[in-house]
Coordinates of C-alpha atoms in Angstrom, one line a residue:
M54 CA -2.0 -9.3 -36.0
A55 CA 1.2 -7.9 -35.2
G56 CA 4.4 -11.0 -35.8
S57 CA 7.3 -10.1 -37.5
S58 CA 10.2 -9.9 -36.1
G59 CA 10.4 -5.9 -37.8
L60 CA 7.3 -4.4 -35.9
L61 CA 8.5 -6.2 -32.5
I62 CA 10.3 -3.1 -31.5
P63 CA 7.3 -0.8 -32.3
L64 CA 4.8 -3.0 -30.7
V65 CA 7.6 -2.9 -27.6
A66 CA 7.9 0.6 -27.4
G67 CA 4.3 1.2 -28.3
I68 CA 3.1 -0.4 -25.1
I69 CA 5.6 1.1 -22.6
G70 CA 4.2 4.3 -24.0
L71 CA 0.9 3.6 -23.5
G72 CA 1.2 2.0 -20.3
V73 CA 3.1 5.2 -19.1
L74 CA 0.0 7.1 -19.8
A75 CA -2.1 4.7 -18.5
Q76 CA -0.4 5.6 -15.5
V77 CA -0.3 9.3 -15.8
L78 CA -3.8 9.0 -16.2
A79 CA -4.1 6.6 -13.2
A80 CA -2.4 9.6 -11.1
R81 CA -4.5 12.3 -12.4
L82 CA -8.1 10.4 -11.8
R83 CA -6.9 9.3 -8.6
V84 CA -7.7 5.4 -9.6
P85 CA -5.6 2.7 -9.5
S86 CA -3.6 2.1 -13.0
I87 CA -4.3 -1.7 -13.2
I88 CA -8.1 -0.3 -15.1
F89 CA -6.2 1.0 -17.7
Y90 CA -3.3 -1.4 -18.3
L91 CA -6.5 -3.9 -18.4
L92 CA -8.2 -2.1 -21.0
V93 CA -5.4 -1.0 -23.1
G94 CA -4.4 -4.6 -23.8
V95 CA -8.3 -5.7 -24.4
I96 CA -8.2 -2.5 -26.8
I97 CA -5.0 -3.4 -28.5
G98 CA -5.1 -7.5 -28.7
Q99 CA -7.2 -9.6 -29.6
P100 CA -10.5 -8.9 -27.7
G101 CA -10.5 -5.9 -30.1
L102 CA -7.7 -5.2 -32.7
N103 CA -5.8 -7.8 -32.7
I104 CA -2.9 -5.8 -32.8
I105 CA -0.9 -8.3 -29.9
G106 CA -1.9 -12.0 -30.6
D107 CA -0.9 -15.5 -30.1
G108 CA 2.0 -15.2 -31.9
T109 CA 3.6 -11.5 -31.5
F110 CA 6.4 -12.9 -29.1
G111 CA 6.9 -16.7 -30.0
G112 CA 8.3 -18.5 -27.1
A113 CA 9.8 -15.1 -25.3
L114 CA 6.4 -13.7 -23.9
S115 CA 6.7 -16.6 -20.0
A116 CA 10.7 -15.6 -19.6
I117 CA 9.5 -12.1 -20.0
V118 CA 6.9 -12.1 -17.5
G119 CA 8.6 -14.2 -15.3
L120 CA 11.6 -11.5 -15.2
A121 CA 9.8 -8.8 -14.5
V122 CA 7.6 -11.1 -11.8
A123 CA 10.4 -10.8 -10.1
I124 CA 11.3 -7.2 -10.6
I125 CA 7.9 -6.3 -9.4
V126 CA 7.7 -8.9 -5.8
F127 CA 11.3 -8.3 -5.1
E128 CA 10.0 -4.2 -5.1
G129 CA 7.6 -5.0 -3.2
A130 CA 8.4 -7.1 -0.7
Y131 CA 11.3 -4.8 -0.3
H132 CA 9.3 -2.0 0.9
L133 CA 7.7 -4.3 3.4
R134 CA 9.0 -3.5 7.5
F135 CA 8.8 -5.6 10.3
D136 CA 8.1 -2.9 12.1
R137 CA 4.9 -2.7 9.6
L138 CA 4.1 -5.4 10.1
R139 CA 3.6 -4.7 14.3
E140 CA 0.3 -3.3 13.4
A141 CA -1.9 -6.0 12.7
P142 CA 0.4 -9.1 13.4
A143 CA -2.2 -11.2 14.7
A144 CA -4.7 -10.6 11.4
T145 CA -1.5 -10.2 9.0
F146 CA 0.1 -14.0 10.5
R147 CA -4.1 -15.4 10.5
L148 CA -4.5 -13.4 6.8
V149 CA -1.7 -15.7 5.0
T150 CA -2.3 -18.9 6.5
V151 CA -7.0 -19.4 7.6
G152 CA -7.5 -16.7 5.0
A153 CA -5.5 -18.2 2.2
A154 CA -6.9 -21.6 3.0
I155 CA -10.1 -20.6 2.9
A156 CA -9.8 -19.0 -0.2
L157 CA -7.7 -21.5 -1.7
V158 CA -11.0 -24.2 -0.3
G159 CA -13.8 -21.6 -1.2
T160 CA -13.5 -21.0 -4.2
A161 CA -12.2 -24.5 -5.1
I162 CA -16.0 -25.3 -4.3
A163 CA -17.4 -22.3 -6.3
V164 CA -16.1 -23.5 -9.8
K165 CA -16.6 -27.1 -9.2
F166 CA -20.3 -26.5 -8.6
A167 CA -20.4 -23.5 -10.7
F168 CA -19.2 -26.5 -13.5
S169 CA -21.8 -28.5 -14.5
S170 CA -19.0 -29.9 -16.4
A171 CA -17.7 -33.0 -16.4
A172 CA -14.3 -31.5 -17.7
V173 CA -14.1 -29.4 -13.9
S174 CA -13.0 -32.4 -12.2
W175 CA -11.6 -31.2 -8.4
N176 CA -7.9 -31.3 -9.4
L177 CA -8.4 -28.2 -11.9
A178 CA -10.9 -26.9 -9.5
F179 CA -8.3 -26.2 -6.6
L180 CA -5.8 -25.6 -9.7
I181 CA -8.4 -22.5 -10.0
G182 CA -8.4 -22.1 -6.4
A183 CA -4.6 -22.1 -5.3
L184 CA -4.5 -19.3 -8.7
L185 CA -7.0 -17.2 -7.3
V186 CA -5.5 -16.9 -3.3
A187 CA -2.9 -14.4 -4.8
T188 CA -4.0 -10.9 -4.5
G189 CA -0.2 -9.2 -5.0
P190 CA 1.7 -5.8 -5.0
T191 CA 0.8 -5.1 -8.5
V192 CA -2.5 -4.2 -7.6
I193 CA -3.1 -4.1 -3.8
T194 CA 0.2 -1.1 -3.4
P195 CA -2.0 1.3 -6.9
I196 CA -5.6 0.9 -4.5
L197 CA -2.8 2.0 -1.7
N198 CA -0.9 4.8 -3.3
V199 CA -5.0 6.4 -4.0
V200 CA -6.9 5.4 -0.9
P201 CA -4.2 6.5 2.8
V202 CA -6.1 3.9 4.2
R203 CA -4.2 3.4 8.5
D204 CA -1.3 1.5 8.4
R205 CA -2.6 -1.9 10.6
V206 CA -5.2 -1.9 7.4
A207 CA -2.1 -0.7 4.7
A208 CA 0.3 -3.9 6.3
A209 CA -1.9 -6.7 6.7
L210 CA -3.1 -5.9 2.6
E211 CA 0.4 -5.4 2.1
T212 CA 1.6 -8.8 3.8
E213 CA -1.1 -10.5 2.2
G214 CA -0.2 -9.6 -1.4
I215 CA 3.2 -10.6 -1.2
V216 CA 3.6 -13.4 0.5
N217 CA 0.1 -15.2 -0.5
D218 CA 2.2 -14.3 -4.2
V219 CA 4.6 -16.1 -2.7
T220 CA 2.4 -19.6 -1.7
A221 CA -0.3 -19.1 -4.4
A222 CA 2.3 -19.6 -7.5
I223 CA 3.7 -22.2 -5.3
I224 CA 0.6 -24.8 -4.5
A225 CA -0.8 -23.7 -8.2
V226 CA 2.2 -25.6 -9.5
V227 CA 1.8 -28.3 -7.3
I228 CA -1.3 -28.7 -8.0
F229 CA -1.2 -28.9 -12.1
E230 CA 1.6 -31.2 -11.5
T231 CA -2.0 -33.8 -11.2
V232 CA -4.0 -32.0 -13.6
N233 CA -1.6 -32.5 -16.8
P234 CA -1.1 -35.9 -17.6
V235 CA 2.1 -35.7 -18.5
A236 CA 3.9 -33.6 -16.1
S237 CA 5.7 -35.3 -13.0
S238 CA 4.2 -36.6 -10.6
E239 CA 6.0 -36.5 -6.7
G240 CA 4.5 -35.8 -3.2
L241 CA 2.2 -32.1 -2.6
L242 CA 4.1 -31.4 0.3
R243 CA 6.8 -33.1 -0.5
A244 CA 6.9 -31.2 -3.9
F245 CA 5.5 -27.8 -2.3
A246 CA 8.0 -27.9 0.1
L247 CA 10.9 -27.9 -1.9
R248 CA 9.8 -25.2 -4.2
L249 CA 9.3 -23.2 -0.6
G250 CA 12.4 -23.8 1.0
T251 CA 14.6 -23.3 -2.2
G252 CA 12.9 -20.0 -2.8
L253 CA 14.0 -18.9 0.8
L254 CA 17.3 -20.5 0.8
V255 CA 18.3 -18.4 -2.3
G256 CA 16.8 -15.3 -1.2
L257 CA 19.0 -15.2 1.3
I258 CA 21.6 -16.0 0.0
V259 CA 21.4 -13.4 -2.5
A260 CA 20.4 -10.9 0.0
G261 CA 23.5 -11.5 1.7
V262 CA 25.5 -11.4 -1.0
L263 CA 23.6 -7.8 -1.7
Y264 CA 24.0 -6.8 1.2
Y265 CA 28.2 -7.2 1.3
L266 CA 28.4 -6.0 -2.0
L267 CA 26.4 -2.0 -1.1
Q268 CA 28.7 -2.0 1.8
Y269 CA 32.3 -2.1 -1.1
V270 CA 30.1 0.3 -2.8
D271 CA 30.5 2.4 -0.5
L272 CA 33.5 2.9 -0.4
S273 CA 33.8 4.4 -3.4
P274 CA 32.4 7.4 -4.3
G275 CA 30.6 9.1 -7.7
D276 CA 29.4 5.9 -9.3
A277 CA 28.1 4.3 -5.9
P278 CA 24.5 5.6 -6.1
R279 CA 24.0 4.1 -10.4
N280 CA 25.7 0.9 -8.8
S281 CA 24.0 0.3 -6.2
R282 CA 20.5 0.2 -7.6
L283 CA 21.7 -1.6 -10.5
L284 CA 23.4 -4.4 -8.3
V285 CA 20.0 -5.1 -6.2
L286 CA 18.1 -5.2 -9.5
A287 CA 20.4 -8.0 -10.9
G288 CA 19.7 -9.3 -8.1
A289 CA 16.2 -9.2 -7.9
L290 CA 16.6 -11.1 -11.6
I291 CA 19.7 -14.1 -10.0
A292 CA 17.4 -14.7 -7.1
Y293 CA 14.2 -15.5 -9.4
A294 CA 16.1 -17.3 -12.5
G295 CA 18.5 -19.3 -9.9
A296 CA 15.5 -20.7 -7.6
N297 CA 14.2 -21.3 -11.0
T298 CA 16.4 -23.3 -12.1
I299 CA 16.5 -25.4 -9.0
A300 CA 12.6 -25.4 -9.2
T301 CA 9.6 -24.1 -10.8
E302 CA 9.0 -21.2 -9.5
A303 CA 10.8 -21.4 -6.7
G304 CA 11.7 -18.0 -8.1
V305 CA 8.7 -16.1 -6.4
A306 CA 9.1 -17.2 -3.4
A307 CA 13.6 -16.2 -3.9
A308 CA 12.3 -12.9 -4.9
A309 CA 10.9 -12.6 -2.3
T310 CA 12.9 -13.4 0.3
A311 CA 15.7 -11.6 -1.1
G312 CA 13.6 -8.2 -1.5
M313 CA 12.1 -8.0 2.9
A314 CA 15.3 -9.6 4.2
L315 CA 17.2 -6.5 2.0
G316 CA 14.9 -3.7 2.8
N317 CA 14.7 -4.8 6.8
V318 CA 18.2 -4.3 7.2
D319 CA 19.9 -1.4 7.0
H320 CA 22.5 -0.5 4.2
P321 CA 23.6 2.4 2.1
Y322 CA 21.5 4.4 -0.2
E323 CA 18.1 3.0 0.1
E324 CA 16.3 6.2 -1.1
D325 CA 18.4 5.6 -4.5
I326 CA 17.1 2.0 -4.8
E327 CA 13.2 2.2 -3.7
E328 CA 13.1 5.4 -6.1
F329 CA 14.8 3.2 -8.6
K330 CA 13.2 -0.1 -7.9
G331 CA 9.6 1.9 -8.3
D332 CA 10.5 3.5 -11.4
I333 CA 11.4 0.0 -13.2
T334 CA 8.4 -1.4 -11.1
L335 CA 5.8 0.4 -12.9
L336 CA 7.4 0.0 -16.3
V337 CA 7.7 -4.0 -16.2
L338 CA 4.5 -4.0 -14.2
S339 CA 2.8 -2.0 -17.1
F340 CA 4.3 -4.1 -19.9
V341 CA 3.0 -7.1 -18.6
F342 CA -0.7 -6.1 -18.0
I343 CA -0.5 -4.6 -21.5
A344 CA 0.6 -7.8 -23.0
L345 CA -1.2 -10.6 -20.6
A346 CA -4.5 -8.8 -20.9
A347 CA -3.8 -8.9 -25.1
Q348 CA -3.3 -12.1 -25.4
L349 CA -7.2 -13.5 -23.7
E350 CA -9.1 -14.8 -26.6
P351 CA -12.7 -13.2 -26.3
A352 CA -13.7 -17.5 -26.8
S353 CA -12.1 -17.6 -23.2
L354 CA -14.7 -15.7 -21.1
I355 CA -17.4 -16.2 -23.6
D356 CA -16.9 -20.2 -23.1
V357 CA -17.1 -19.5 -19.3
G358 CA -20.5 -17.7 -19.4
L359 CA -22.8 -17.8 -17.0
A360 CA -20.3 -20.7 -14.1
G361 CA -18.0 -18.1 -14.1
I362 CA -20.3 -14.4 -13.5
I363 CA -21.3 -17.0 -10.8
V364 CA -17.8 -17.4 -9.7
V365 CA -16.7 -14.2 -9.9
L366 CA -20.0 -12.9 -7.3
A367 CA -18.5 -15.7 -4.7
V368 CA -15.2 -15.0 -4.4
A369 CA -15.7 -11.2 -4.4
L370 CA -19.1 -10.9 -2.2
F371 CA -19.0 -14.4 -0.4
I372 CA -15.6 -16.0 0.1
R373 CA -13.5 -12.6 0.5
P374 CA -15.6 -11.1 3.1
L375 CA -16.0 -15.0 5.5
L376 CA -11.6 -14.9 4.6
V377 CA -11.8 -11.3 6.3
F378 CA -14.1 -11.2 8.8
V379 CA -12.1 -14.6 10.4
S380 CA -8.8 -13.3 10.0
T381 CA -9.3 -10.1 11.9
V382 CA -11.5 -11.0 14.3
G383 CA -10.4 -10.0 17.8
D384 CA -8.3 -7.5 16.2
R385 CA -8.1 -3.5 16.1
F386 CA -9.6 -3.6 13.2
T387 CA -13.0 -1.8 13.6
T388 CA -15.7 -3.4 11.4
N389 CA -16.1 -0.4 8.4
E390 CA -12.3 -1.4 8.0
K391 CA -12.5 -5.2 8.2
L392 CA -15.2 -3.9 5.3
F393 CA -13.1 -2.2 3.1
V394 CA -9.8 -5.2 3.5
S395 CA -13.5 -7.6 2.3
F396 CA -13.8 -5.4 -1.5
V397 CA -9.8 -4.6 -1.2
G398 CA -9.3 -8.5 -3.3
P399 CA -8.5 -8.6 -7.0
R400 CA -6.4 -10.6 -8.5
G401 CA -3.0 -9.2 -10.4
I402 CA -0.4 -10.9 -12.1
I403 CA 0.3 -14.1 -10.0
P404 CA -2.5 -15.8 -11.5
A405 CA -2.8 -14.3 -14.9
S406 CA 0.9 -14.8 -15.7
V407 CA 1.0 -18.5 -14.0
A408 CA -2.4 -19.4 -15.0
T409 CA -1.6 -18.1 -19.5
L410 CA 1.8 -20.7 -18.6
F411 CA -0.2 -23.7 -17.2
A412 CA -2.7 -23.0 -20.5
V413 CA -0.2 -23.3 -23.1
E414 CA 0.9 -26.8 -21.7
L415 CA -1.8 -28.3 -21.5
N416 CA -2.7 -27.4 -25.5
A417 CA 0.5 -28.7 -25.5
A418 CA -0.2 -31.1 -24.0
A419 CA -3.8 -31.5 -25.5
E420 CA -1.5 -32.6 -29.1
E421 CA 0.9 -35.1 -27.5
V422 CA -2.8 -36.8 -26.7
T423 CA -5.3 -37.9 -29.1
G424 CA -9.4 -38.9 -28.5
A425 CA -11.7 -37.6 -26.1
Q426 CA -8.4 -36.6 -23.4
A427 CA -7.0 -33.7 -26.1
E428 CA -10.5 -32.2 -26.3
L429 CA -10.8 -32.7 -22.5
L430 CA -7.3 -31.4 -21.8
G431 CA -8.3 -28.8 -24.4
T432 CA -11.7 -27.5 -22.8
Q433 CA -10.1 -27.8 -19.5
A434 CA -6.9 -25.0 -20.5
D435 CA -10.2 -22.7 -22.1
I436 CA -12.0 -23.4 -18.7
L437 CA -9.1 -22.5 -16.3
L438 CA -7.3 -19.1 -18.4
G439 CA -11.3 -17.6 -18.8
T440 CA -12.2 -18.1 -15.3
V441 CA -8.9 -16.7 -14.2
F442 CA -8.9 -13.9 -15.6
L443 CA -12.9 -13.4 -15.2
V444 CA -12.1 -13.0 -11.8
I445 CA -9.2 -10.8 -12.7
F446 CA -10.6 -8.6 -15.2
A447 CA -13.7 -7.9 -12.4
T448 CA -12.5 -7.6 -9.3
A449 CA -9.7 -5.1 -10.6
L450 CA -12.0 -3.0 -12.6
F451 CA -14.9 -3.1 -9.7
E452 CA -12.5 -3.7 -6.5
G453 CA -9.7 -0.8 -7.9
G454 CA -11.8 1.7 -9.3
L455 CA -14.9 1.5 -6.6
A456 CA -11.7 1.7 -3.7
R457 CA -12.0 5.2 -3.4
Y458 CA -15.1 5.4 -3.1
I459 CA -16.1 2.6 -0.9
A460 CA -12.8 4.3 1.6
E461 CA -14.8 7.3 1.9
K462 CA -17.9 6.0 2.1
L463 CA -16.7 3.7 5.1
D464 CA -14.8 6.0 6.5
V465 CA -11.6 4.5 6.9
I466 CA -9.0 7.2 5.3
P467 CA -7.7 8.7 8.4
M468 CA -8.4 12.7 8.5
R469 CA -6.1 14.6 7.0
V470 CA -3.5 17.2 7.5
I471 CA -3.2 19.9 4.9
I472 CA -0.4 22.2 4.3
V473 CA -1.1 24.5 2.0
G474 CA 2.8 25.9 0.8
G475 CA 5.8 23.4 0.3
G476 CA 8.2 26.1 2.0
Q477 CA 10.8 25.4 4.1
V478 CA 8.3 25.4 7.0
G479 CA 5.7 23.1 5.7
R480 CA 8.1 21.1 5.4
A481 CA 9.5 20.5 8.2
L482 CA 6.0 20.6 9.9
A483 CA 5.2 17.3 7.1
A484 CA 8.3 15.9 8.6
R485 CA 7.1 16.4 12.5
L486 CA 3.5 15.0 12.1
E487 CA 4.7 12.4 9.4
D488 CA 7.0 11.6 11.9
R489 CA 4.0 10.7 14.0
G490 CA 1.4 8.9 11.8
E491 CA -0.2 11.9 10.0
N492 CA -2.2 11.4 7.1
V493 CA -0.2 15.3 5.2
V494 CA -0.8 16.4 2.1
I495 CA 0.4 20.2 1.1
I496 CA -0.6 22.1 -1.7
E497 CA 2.2 23.9 -3.8
H498 CA 1.9 25.5 -6.8
E499 CA 5.6 25.9 -7.8
E500 CA 6.9 23.5 -9.4
E501 CA 10.2 23.2 -8.7
I502 CA 9.1 23.4 -4.7
V503 CA 6.5 21.0 -5.6
E504 CA 9.6 18.1 -6.9
R505 CA 11.3 19.1 -4.2
A506 CA 8.4 17.9 -2.2
R507 CA 7.6 15.2 -3.5
N508 CA 11.3 13.8 -4.0
D509 CA 11.1 14.3 -0.1
G510 CA 8.3 11.8 -0.6
Y511 CA 5.8 13.8 0.6
A512 CA 2.0 13.8 -0.5
V513 CA 0.8 16.5 -3.3
E514 CA -1.2 18.5 -4.9
I515 CA -0.5 20.8 -7.5
G516 CA -2.4 23.1 -7.6
D517 CA -3.8 27.4 -5.5
G518 CA -4.8 26.7 -2.3
T519 CA -7.1 29.7 -2.3
D520 CA -9.2 27.8 -4.8
T521 CA -11.5 25.7 -3.7
D522 CA -11.7 23.1 -6.2
T523 CA -7.7 23.0 -5.6
L524 CA -8.2 22.4 -1.4
R525 CA -11.6 19.8 -2.8
S526 CA -9.0 17.9 -4.0
A527 CA -6.7 17.8 -1.7
G528 CA -8.9 16.4 0.9
A529 CA -10.6 19.3 2.3
E530 CA -13.7 17.4 2.9
N531 CA -11.7 15.0 5.3
A532 CA -10.0 17.4 6.5
K533 CA -9.2 17.8 11.1
T534 CA -6.5 20.2 9.9
V535 CA -5.6 22.9 7.8
V536 CA -2.1 24.9 8.0
A537 CA -1.9 28.4 5.9
A538 CA 1.9 28.5 5.3
T539 CA 2.6 30.3 2.7
G540 CA 4.8 33.1 2.6
D541 CA 1.8 35.6 2.0
D542 CA -0.1 36.8 4.7
D543 CA -3.5 37.3 2.3
A544 CA -3.2 34.0 1.3
N545 CA -3.0 32.5 4.2
L546 CA -6.4 34.3 5.3
L547 CA -8.3 33.7 2.6
V548 CA -7.0 29.4 2.5
S549 CA -8.1 30.2 6.1
Q550 CA -11.8 31.1 6.0
L551 CA -12.1 29.2 2.7
A552 CA -11.0 25.6 5.2
S553 CA -13.8 27.4 7.3
S554 CA -17.0 28.2 6.0
K555 CA -16.3 26.2 2.8
F556 CA -15.4 22.8 4.4
G557 CA -15.6 23.5 8.1
V558 CA -12.3 21.9 8.8
E559 CA -13.0 21.3 12.9
R560 CA -8.5 23.6 13.1
V561 CA -8.2 25.4 11.0
I562 CA -4.4 27.3 11.5
A563 CA -1.9 30.4 10.1
R564 CA 1.2 31.7 9.7
A565 CA 1.7 35.4 10.2
N566 CA 4.4 36.9 8.2
N567 CA 4.2 40.6 9.6
P568 CA 3.2 40.7 13.1
D569 CA 1.5 43.0 12.8
N570 CA -1.6 41.0 10.8
V571 CA -1.2 38.9 13.3
E572 CA -4.6 41.4 15.4
A573 CA -6.5 41.4 12.2
F574 CA -5.9 37.3 11.5
E575 CA -7.3 36.6 15.3
D576 CA -10.6 39.0 14.2
L577 CA -11.9 37.7 12.0
G578 CA -11.2 34.0 14.4
V579 CA -8.0 32.6 12.5
R580 CA -5.6 31.3 14.9
T581 CA -2.1 32.6 13.7
I582 CA 1.1 31.8 14.4
S583 CA 3.3 34.9 14.2
S584 CA 7.1 33.2 12.5
A585 CA 8.4 36.4 14.5
M586 CA 7.0 35.5 18.2
A587 CA 7.5 31.5 17.1
T588 CA 10.7 33.0 16.8
A589 CA 11.4 34.5 19.8
W590 CA 9.7 31.5 21.9
A591 CA 12.2 28.9 20.8
I592 CA 14.8 30.8 21.6
D593 CA 13.8 31.9 24.9
N594 CA 13.0 28.3 25.4
Q595 CA 16.4 27.9 24.5
I596 CA 17.7 30.4 26.7
E597 CA 15.4 29.9 29.7
R598 CA 14.4 26.0 29.5
P599 CA 17.3 24.0 27.2
A600 CA 17.1 21.3 28.0
I601 CA 13.8 19.9 27.6
A602 CA 13.9 22.6 24.1
H603 CA 16.5 19.6 23.1
W604 CA 15.3 17.2 24.5
M605 CA 11.2 18.4 22.2
T606 CA 12.9 19.4 18.9
D607 CA 16.2 18.1 18.4
V608 CA 16.6 15.0 15.7
G609 CA 15.8 12.0 16.9
R610 CA 14.8 12.6 19.6
S611 CA 13.8 10.5 22.3
G612 CA 10.8 12.5 24.0
D613 CA 7.5 13.5 22.7
V614 CA 4.1 16.1 24.1
Q615 CA 1.5 15.2 22.5
E616 CA -2.3 16.1 23.0
V617 CA -5.4 13.1 22.6
E618 CA -8.4 12.9 23.6
V619 CA -10.2 10.5 25.8
K620 CA -12.3 8.1 24.1
N621 CA -11.5 4.8 26.3
Q622 CA -14.4 3.7 27.7
E623 CA -12.1 1.8 30.3
L624 CA -10.1 5.6 31.7
I625 CA -13.3 7.1 31.8
G626 CA -14.4 7.9 35.5
K627 CA -11.4 6.6 37.0
P628 CA -9.0 9.0 38.9
I629 CA -5.6 10.3 37.8
R630 CA -4.1 8.1 40.6
D631 CA -5.5 5.3 39.2
V632 CA -4.4 5.7 35.3
G633 CA -1.3 6.9 35.9
P634 CA 0.0 3.3 36.7
M635 CA -1.7 1.7 33.7
L636 CA -0.1 3.9 31.0
P637 CA 3.1 2.9 29.7
D638 CA 6.2 3.1 31.3
A639 CA 8.3 6.6 31.1
C640 CA 4.5 8.0 30.2
L641 CA 2.6 10.7 32.0
V642 CA -0.1 12.6 32.1
A643 CA 1.1 16.6 31.6
L644 CA -2.8 18.5 31.4
V645 CA -6.0 18.4 31.1
S646 CA -8.7 20.0 29.4
G647 CA -12.3 19.7 29.4
E648 CA -15.7 21.2 29.1
L649 CA -15.5 22.2 33.2
H650 CA -12.5 24.4 33.1
E651 CA -11.4 27.0 29.6
N652 CA -7.9 26.1 30.5
A653 CA -5.4 23.9 30.8
E654 CA -4.1 22.6 33.8
V655 CA -2.4 20.5 35.2
P656 CA -4.2 17.4 37.5
T657 CA -4.8 15.8 40.7
A658 CA -4.2 12.6 41.7
D659 CA -8.3 13.3 42.4
Y660 CA -9.2 14.4 39.2
I661 CA -12.0 11.9 37.1
L662 CA -11.5 11.6 33.5
E663 CA -14.0 12.7 31.9
E664 CA -15.8 11.3 27.8
G665 CA -14.3 14.1 25.4
D666 CA -11.5 15.3 28.4
M667 CA -8.2 16.3 26.6
V668 CA -4.8 14.9 28.4
T669 CA -1.4 15.9 27.3
L670 CA 1.1 13.2 27.8
L671 CA 4.8 13.5 28.2
G672 CA 7.5 10.7 27.8
R673 CA 9.7 8.8 26.0
R674 CA 8.9 9.1 22.5
E675 CA 7.4 5.0 21.7
S676 CA 6.0 5.2 25.6
V677 CA 4.2 8.7 24.2
R678 CA 2.6 6.8 21.8
D679 CA 1.4 3.7 22.9
G680 CA 0.0 5.9 25.4
M681 CA -2.1 7.9 22.6
K682 CA -3.2 4.9 21.1
M683 CA -4.5 3.6 24.8
V684 CA -6.0 6.8 25.8
S685 CA -7.6 7.1 22.3
G686 CA -9.1 3.6 22.4
D687 CA -7.2 2.8 19.0

């Protein structure tokens, strides 16, 4: 085991290097990176090669983990926008209240009755239950990066992870004081309120100071982007350290509060900060997970034995589905989405780091007492650490590793729009489609264009769009639309034919750069847009219909026109005169097309909507989006 200071620097560098390699491999295999972090930690730690052990980092590991948690929690909360919470407000609120309570009590009961040992008191059972409430952004975000579920599902999972990280850490610290005989005793509610209140207050103060400083930094050109990134990083650390100094574990609440408050106000250099924080988070996340997994002694997992496995099964197969279905009752979640959320509940860095800290403190307390009490504390430390890490390993490996497979089987990944060609046309189209919530993937093979598209925030599949394997990797089997938008007509034609014949894509559209090729494309059944004709139509609209042309195409436009299939049973069989008042204000039915008419037509007031009709909605942007959800029954 390497414990000397001379080897510490190469060890840290090696861990970070292995963490980056694990991230690259996870991205390549499209699985959550936490799986590889844990495996690397096990291999190089005490369970494996024993390169890293208890004394490798001395007493500094808890401080390192704490600062890393501050960065991770701040970054996750910074991305949690209030407008996203509106996607599933009731379900999200219940997940972090009723759901968290079910997880706490249910896990405590499972622990108490799984372990027949007298060492497992109700206090220890509730301590383990409190720790295992937390899912957290460290495990949820990597899963959502490779499983692009609907916004309402992602918002619920992300919010649950952020909020439960905070509450779980605080509740666990409060309960721990009833387990540790040398800890100070204070009322549970008072201790919880003190830590949460301290975290909220410190977090809001730090967010306010950061907001003011970012306005000031914006006045100084040149180094402003770099300074803004460093300010926010320092703010996350200061919020955590400041609150922790006042009350133990209040720092998690402070970091989350500061991140959420700052992320939901307009301030300069938001994109620079998001990109920088994301990179830093990946580094510290990989280091902390690998380092903590390496600390785990095999005996801790072996000691919990069958009882630990029973707790894992209870948490994953009974408690998690129960709390999800209770929390989402009467909401817009489909049954398959509820099943997916039930499956995705891996535990992350908060239970790992706090459980490690508690085990150390219990072992230290055992040295201050003698006899049976010392033995009891040592046993409790082993059960605590072994149970928590067993649940983390099992849920991270199985739920994280199988998340995409389960999502595909449950059909909870919204159908994709694949754009072959990441040039100006492809990126402009992607921007418009993503603006209205489509799940867009760009296929591009040129490195410079790939980098530009990714910097703009698009999902990019590197490869040749005329290759079947590339199309399959991009999700063509689950695509509703494929757009061939390259500058090469031959490539566009081949892409269109592959998408239609090999993958049965419902809608295939090709760009014809040469107008002479339009007829040849259409003879082969490919819906074709001529670049020349598209430009001519745009100019004609500016000449003959300038008001509506500006209304629909200007950046930040207030209007929108969308086509949607009628699926809402409340609208089927009703005439347009009755449907109109049911739609949101400033949203009109402009056109209807269906089986009874080949072409779209402006409906009369007596037109009866039928299931499968396609209606074109026109109106204000947000009204049209709300109208689409209503008409589709979503």
